[in-house]
mmCIF file of C-alpha atoms in Angstrom:
data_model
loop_
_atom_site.group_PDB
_atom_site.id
_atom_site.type_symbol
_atom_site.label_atom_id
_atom_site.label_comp_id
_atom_site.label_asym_id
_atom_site.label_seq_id
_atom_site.Cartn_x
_atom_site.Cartn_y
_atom_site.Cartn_z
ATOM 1 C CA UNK A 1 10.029 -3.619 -11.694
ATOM 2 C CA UNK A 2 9.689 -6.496 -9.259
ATOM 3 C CA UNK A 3 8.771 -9.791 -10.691
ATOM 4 C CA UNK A 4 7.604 -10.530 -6.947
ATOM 5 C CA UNK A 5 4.093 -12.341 -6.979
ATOM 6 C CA UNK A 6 2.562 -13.618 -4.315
ATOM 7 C CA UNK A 7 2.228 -17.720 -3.609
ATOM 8 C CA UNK A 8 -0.567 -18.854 -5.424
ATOM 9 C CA UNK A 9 -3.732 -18.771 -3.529
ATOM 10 C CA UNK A 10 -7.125 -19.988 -5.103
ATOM 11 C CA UNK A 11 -9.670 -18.378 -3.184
ATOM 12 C CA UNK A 12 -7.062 -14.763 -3.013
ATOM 13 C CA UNK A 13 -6.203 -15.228 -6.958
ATOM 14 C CA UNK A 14 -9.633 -15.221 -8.064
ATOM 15 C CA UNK A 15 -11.089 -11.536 -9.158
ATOM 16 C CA UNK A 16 -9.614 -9.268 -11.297
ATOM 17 C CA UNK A 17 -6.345 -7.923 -11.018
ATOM 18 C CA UNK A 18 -7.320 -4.469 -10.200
ATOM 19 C CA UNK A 19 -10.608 -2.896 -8.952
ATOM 20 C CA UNK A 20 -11.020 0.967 -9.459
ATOM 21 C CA UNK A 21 -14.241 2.957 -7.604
ATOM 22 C CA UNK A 22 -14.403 6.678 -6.302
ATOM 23 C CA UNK A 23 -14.991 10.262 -7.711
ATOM 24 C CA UNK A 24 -12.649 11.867 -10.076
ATOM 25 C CA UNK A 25 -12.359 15.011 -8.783
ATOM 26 C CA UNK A 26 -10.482 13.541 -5.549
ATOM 27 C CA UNK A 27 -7.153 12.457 -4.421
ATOM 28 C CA UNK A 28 -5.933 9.544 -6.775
ATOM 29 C CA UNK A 29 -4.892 6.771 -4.463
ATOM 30 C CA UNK A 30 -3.124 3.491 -5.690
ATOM 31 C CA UNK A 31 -3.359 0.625 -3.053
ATOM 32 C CA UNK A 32 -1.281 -2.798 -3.705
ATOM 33 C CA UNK A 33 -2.893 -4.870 -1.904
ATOM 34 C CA UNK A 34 -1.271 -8.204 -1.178
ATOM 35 C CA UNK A 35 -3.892 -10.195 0.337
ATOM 36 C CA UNK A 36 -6.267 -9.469 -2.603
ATOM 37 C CA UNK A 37 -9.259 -7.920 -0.639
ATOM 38 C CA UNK A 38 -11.236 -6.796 -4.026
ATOM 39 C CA UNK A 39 -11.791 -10.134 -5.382
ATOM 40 C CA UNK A 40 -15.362 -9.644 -5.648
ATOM 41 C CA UNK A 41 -14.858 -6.464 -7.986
ATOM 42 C CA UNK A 42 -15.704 -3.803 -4.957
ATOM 43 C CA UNK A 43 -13.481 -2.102 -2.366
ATOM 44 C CA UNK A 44 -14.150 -3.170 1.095
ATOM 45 C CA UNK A 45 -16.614 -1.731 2.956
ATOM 46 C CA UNK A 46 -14.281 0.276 5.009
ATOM 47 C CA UNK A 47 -12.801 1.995 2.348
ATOM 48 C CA UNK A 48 -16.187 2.709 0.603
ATOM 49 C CA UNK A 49 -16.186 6.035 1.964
ATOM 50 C CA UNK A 50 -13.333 7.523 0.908
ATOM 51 C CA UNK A 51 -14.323 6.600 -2.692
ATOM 52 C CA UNK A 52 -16.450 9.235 -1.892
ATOM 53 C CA UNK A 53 -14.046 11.759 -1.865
ATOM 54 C CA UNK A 54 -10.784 9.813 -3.798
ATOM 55 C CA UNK A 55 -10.188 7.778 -6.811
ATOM 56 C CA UNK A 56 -8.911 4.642 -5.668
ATOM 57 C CA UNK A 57 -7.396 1.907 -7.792
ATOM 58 C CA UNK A 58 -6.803 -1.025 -5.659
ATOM 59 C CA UNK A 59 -4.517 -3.451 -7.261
ATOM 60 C CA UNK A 60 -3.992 -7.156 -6.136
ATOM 61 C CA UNK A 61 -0.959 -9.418 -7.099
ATOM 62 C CA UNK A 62 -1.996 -11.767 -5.238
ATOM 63 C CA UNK A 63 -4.249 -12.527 -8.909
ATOM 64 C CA UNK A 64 -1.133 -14.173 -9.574
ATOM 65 C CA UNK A 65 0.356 -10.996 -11.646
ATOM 66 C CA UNK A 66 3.142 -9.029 -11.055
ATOM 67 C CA UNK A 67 3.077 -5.602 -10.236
ATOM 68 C CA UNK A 68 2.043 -4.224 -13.659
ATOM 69 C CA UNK A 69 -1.260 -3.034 -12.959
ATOM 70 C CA UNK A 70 0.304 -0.280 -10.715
ATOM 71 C CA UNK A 71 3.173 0.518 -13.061
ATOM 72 C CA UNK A 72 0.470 1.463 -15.774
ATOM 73 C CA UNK A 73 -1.738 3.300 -13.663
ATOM 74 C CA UNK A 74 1.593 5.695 -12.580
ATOM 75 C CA UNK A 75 2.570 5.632 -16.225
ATOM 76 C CA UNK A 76 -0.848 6.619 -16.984
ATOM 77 C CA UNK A 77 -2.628 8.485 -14.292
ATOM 78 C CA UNK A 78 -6.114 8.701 -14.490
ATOM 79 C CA UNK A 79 -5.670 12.260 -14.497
ATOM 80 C CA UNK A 80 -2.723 13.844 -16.258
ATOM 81 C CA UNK A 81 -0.800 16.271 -14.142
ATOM 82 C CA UNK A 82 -2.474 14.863 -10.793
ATOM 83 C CA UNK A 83 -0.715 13.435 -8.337
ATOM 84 C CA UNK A 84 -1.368 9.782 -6.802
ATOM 85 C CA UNK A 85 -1.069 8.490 -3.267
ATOM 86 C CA UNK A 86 0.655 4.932 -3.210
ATOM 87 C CA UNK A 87 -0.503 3.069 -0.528
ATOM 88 C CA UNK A 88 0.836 -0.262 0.365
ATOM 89 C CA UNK A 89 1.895 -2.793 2.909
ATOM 90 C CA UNK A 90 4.457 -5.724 4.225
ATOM 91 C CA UNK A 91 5.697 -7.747 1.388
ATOM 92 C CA UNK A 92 5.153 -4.725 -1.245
ATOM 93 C CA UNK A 93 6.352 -1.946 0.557
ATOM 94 C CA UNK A 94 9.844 -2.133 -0.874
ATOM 95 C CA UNK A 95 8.371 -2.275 -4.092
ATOM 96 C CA UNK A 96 6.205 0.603 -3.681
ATOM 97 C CA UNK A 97 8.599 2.151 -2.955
ATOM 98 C CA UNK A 98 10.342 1.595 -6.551
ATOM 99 C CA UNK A 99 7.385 2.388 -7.990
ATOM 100 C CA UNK A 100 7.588 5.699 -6.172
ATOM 101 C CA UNK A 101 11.356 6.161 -7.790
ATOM 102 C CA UNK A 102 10.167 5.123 -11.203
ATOM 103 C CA UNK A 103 7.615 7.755 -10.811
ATOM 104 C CA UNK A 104 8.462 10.739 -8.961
ATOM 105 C CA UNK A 105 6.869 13.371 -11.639
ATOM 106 C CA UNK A 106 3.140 11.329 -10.617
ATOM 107 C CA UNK A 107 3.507 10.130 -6.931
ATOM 108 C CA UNK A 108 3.400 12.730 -3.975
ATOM 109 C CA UNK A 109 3.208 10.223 -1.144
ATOM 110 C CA UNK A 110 3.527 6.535 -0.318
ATOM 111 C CA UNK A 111 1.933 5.382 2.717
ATOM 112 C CA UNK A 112 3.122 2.573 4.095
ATOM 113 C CA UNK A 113 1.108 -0.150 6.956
ATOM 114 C CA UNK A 114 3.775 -2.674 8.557
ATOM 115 C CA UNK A 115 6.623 -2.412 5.611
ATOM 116 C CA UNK A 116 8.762 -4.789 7.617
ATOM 117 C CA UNK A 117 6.113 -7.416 7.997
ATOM 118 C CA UNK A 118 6.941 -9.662 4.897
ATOM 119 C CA UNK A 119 5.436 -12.830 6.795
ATOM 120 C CA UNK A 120 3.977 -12.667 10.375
ATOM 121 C CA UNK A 121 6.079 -10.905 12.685
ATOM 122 C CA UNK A 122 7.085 -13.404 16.299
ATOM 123 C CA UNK A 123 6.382 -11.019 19.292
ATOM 124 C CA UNK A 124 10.298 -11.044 20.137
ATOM 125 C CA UNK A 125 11.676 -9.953 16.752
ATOM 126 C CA UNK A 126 8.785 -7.094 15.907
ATOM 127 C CA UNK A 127 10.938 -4.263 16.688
ATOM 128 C CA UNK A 128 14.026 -5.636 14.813
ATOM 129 C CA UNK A 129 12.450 -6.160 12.054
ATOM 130 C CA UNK A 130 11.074 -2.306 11.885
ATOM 131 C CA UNK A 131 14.808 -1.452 12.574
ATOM 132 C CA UNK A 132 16.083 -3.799 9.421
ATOM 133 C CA UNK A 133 13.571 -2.530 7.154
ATOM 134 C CA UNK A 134 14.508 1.654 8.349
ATOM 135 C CA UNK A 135 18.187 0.648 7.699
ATOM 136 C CA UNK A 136 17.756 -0.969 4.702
ATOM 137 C CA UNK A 137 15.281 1.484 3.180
ATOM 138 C CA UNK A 138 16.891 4.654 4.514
ATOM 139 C CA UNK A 139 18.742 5.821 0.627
ATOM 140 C CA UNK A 140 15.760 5.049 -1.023
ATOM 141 C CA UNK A 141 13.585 6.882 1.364
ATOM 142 C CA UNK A 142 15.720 9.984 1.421
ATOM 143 C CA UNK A 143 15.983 10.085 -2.281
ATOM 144 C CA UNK A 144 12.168 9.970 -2.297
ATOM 145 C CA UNK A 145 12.233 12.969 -0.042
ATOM 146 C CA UNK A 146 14.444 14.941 -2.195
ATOM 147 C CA UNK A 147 12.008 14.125 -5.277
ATOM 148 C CA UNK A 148 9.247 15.541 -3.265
ATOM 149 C CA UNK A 149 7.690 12.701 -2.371
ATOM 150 C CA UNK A 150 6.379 11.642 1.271
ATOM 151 C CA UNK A 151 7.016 8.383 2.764
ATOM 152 C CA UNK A 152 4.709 7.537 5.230
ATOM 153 C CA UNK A 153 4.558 5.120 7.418
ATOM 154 C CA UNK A 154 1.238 5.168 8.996
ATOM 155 C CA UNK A 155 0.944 1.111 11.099
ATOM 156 C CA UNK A 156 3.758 -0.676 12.195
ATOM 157 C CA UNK A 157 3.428 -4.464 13.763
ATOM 158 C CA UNK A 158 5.848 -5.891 16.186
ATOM 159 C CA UNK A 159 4.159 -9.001 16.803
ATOM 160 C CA UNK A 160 2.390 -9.952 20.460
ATOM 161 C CA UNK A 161 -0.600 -8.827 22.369
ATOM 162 C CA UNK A 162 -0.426 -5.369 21.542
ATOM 163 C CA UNK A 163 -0.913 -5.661 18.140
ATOM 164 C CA UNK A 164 -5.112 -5.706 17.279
ATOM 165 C CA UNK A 165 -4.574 -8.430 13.789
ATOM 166 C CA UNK A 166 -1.911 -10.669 12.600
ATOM 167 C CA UNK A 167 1.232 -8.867 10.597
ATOM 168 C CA UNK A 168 0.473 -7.410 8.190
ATOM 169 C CA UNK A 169 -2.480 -5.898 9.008
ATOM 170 C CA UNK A 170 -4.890 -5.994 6.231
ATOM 171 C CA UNK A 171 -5.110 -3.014 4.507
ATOM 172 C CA UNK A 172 -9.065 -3.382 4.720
ATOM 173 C CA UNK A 173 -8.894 -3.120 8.636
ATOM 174 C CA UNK A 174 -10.759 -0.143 9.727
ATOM 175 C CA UNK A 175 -7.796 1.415 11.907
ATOM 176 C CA UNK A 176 -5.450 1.446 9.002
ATOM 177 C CA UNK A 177 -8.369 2.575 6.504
ATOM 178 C CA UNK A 178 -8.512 5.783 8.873
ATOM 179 C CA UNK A 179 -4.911 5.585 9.488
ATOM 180 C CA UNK A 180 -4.808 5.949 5.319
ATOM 181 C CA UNK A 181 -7.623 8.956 5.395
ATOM 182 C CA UNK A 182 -5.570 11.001 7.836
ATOM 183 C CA UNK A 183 -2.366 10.346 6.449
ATOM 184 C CA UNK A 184 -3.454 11.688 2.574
ATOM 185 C CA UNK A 185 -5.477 14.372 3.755
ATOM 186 C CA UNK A 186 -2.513 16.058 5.369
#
């Protein structure tokens, strides 16, 4: 487990440390969320649709806490015997990724928006970064895949014009929110 937390951030940290909303007959989809979106006890707006159809648990160490609320939910899934869609970005997509290993018999997929953008990305050193983060994650990823479980990545950043919000893209952006839909209903 990562004893990562994020820097201490008064109006990010307030709110509970996670937020879960949807139907229980769904998909069961764990976002770690670093910027803390849920702080006011709801998912955003843009993902208040797929609660429709999924069980979302939307954690947020950026409360100040670690990444414990996650590890439980895996340990415990809402539903026994169901599997769970991680979903997570930038500065915890390495650790999602552990999750994912400590987890295979619960996790089918991990979906993944800008892993390599730990901090904002400069529009000359996008692309390297990406290529770092592939190299570095490459065992772990290929493990994953012989556990049966998906890595996705579904948004990269490379920094510049051609990128529509600053690295990482929030997860409550509406492109990666249907970038998300279309990724777990494959």
């Amino acid at each position: 487990m990562s004893d990562r937390t994020c820097t201490p951030d008064p109006v990010r940290s307030a709110g509970s440390p996670a937020v879960t909303e949807g139907t229980p007959d769904g998909p069961v989809v764990l976002v770690v969320d670093p910027a803390g979106a849920t702080k006011h006890g709801e998912l955003p707006r843009t993902w208040s649709e797929l609660a429709q159809d999924w069980q979302i648990t939307w954690c947020r160490p950026a409360s100040g806490g670690t990444l414990t609320e996650a590890d439980d939910v895996l340990a415990n899934p809402p539903r026994p015997g169901r599997s769970v869609h991680i979903v997570a970005s930038g500065p915890f997509a390495d650790d999602a990724l552990r999750l994912a290993q400590r987890h295979t018999n619960a996790v089918r997929a991990v979906v993944l928006i800008d892993p390599a953008a730990d901090r904002r990305i400069s529009s000359d050193r996008g692309d390297a970064q990406t290529r770092r983060w592939e190299d570095d994650t490459a065992g772990r990823r290929t493990a994953l895949a012989d556990a049966g479980v998906e890595v996705k990545v579904v948004a990269y950043s490379t920094g510049g014009a051609r990128d529509l919000a600053s690295t990482p893209v929030p997860l409550g952006h509406p492109d990666v929110a249907e970038a998300v839909r279309q990724a777990i209903e494959e």
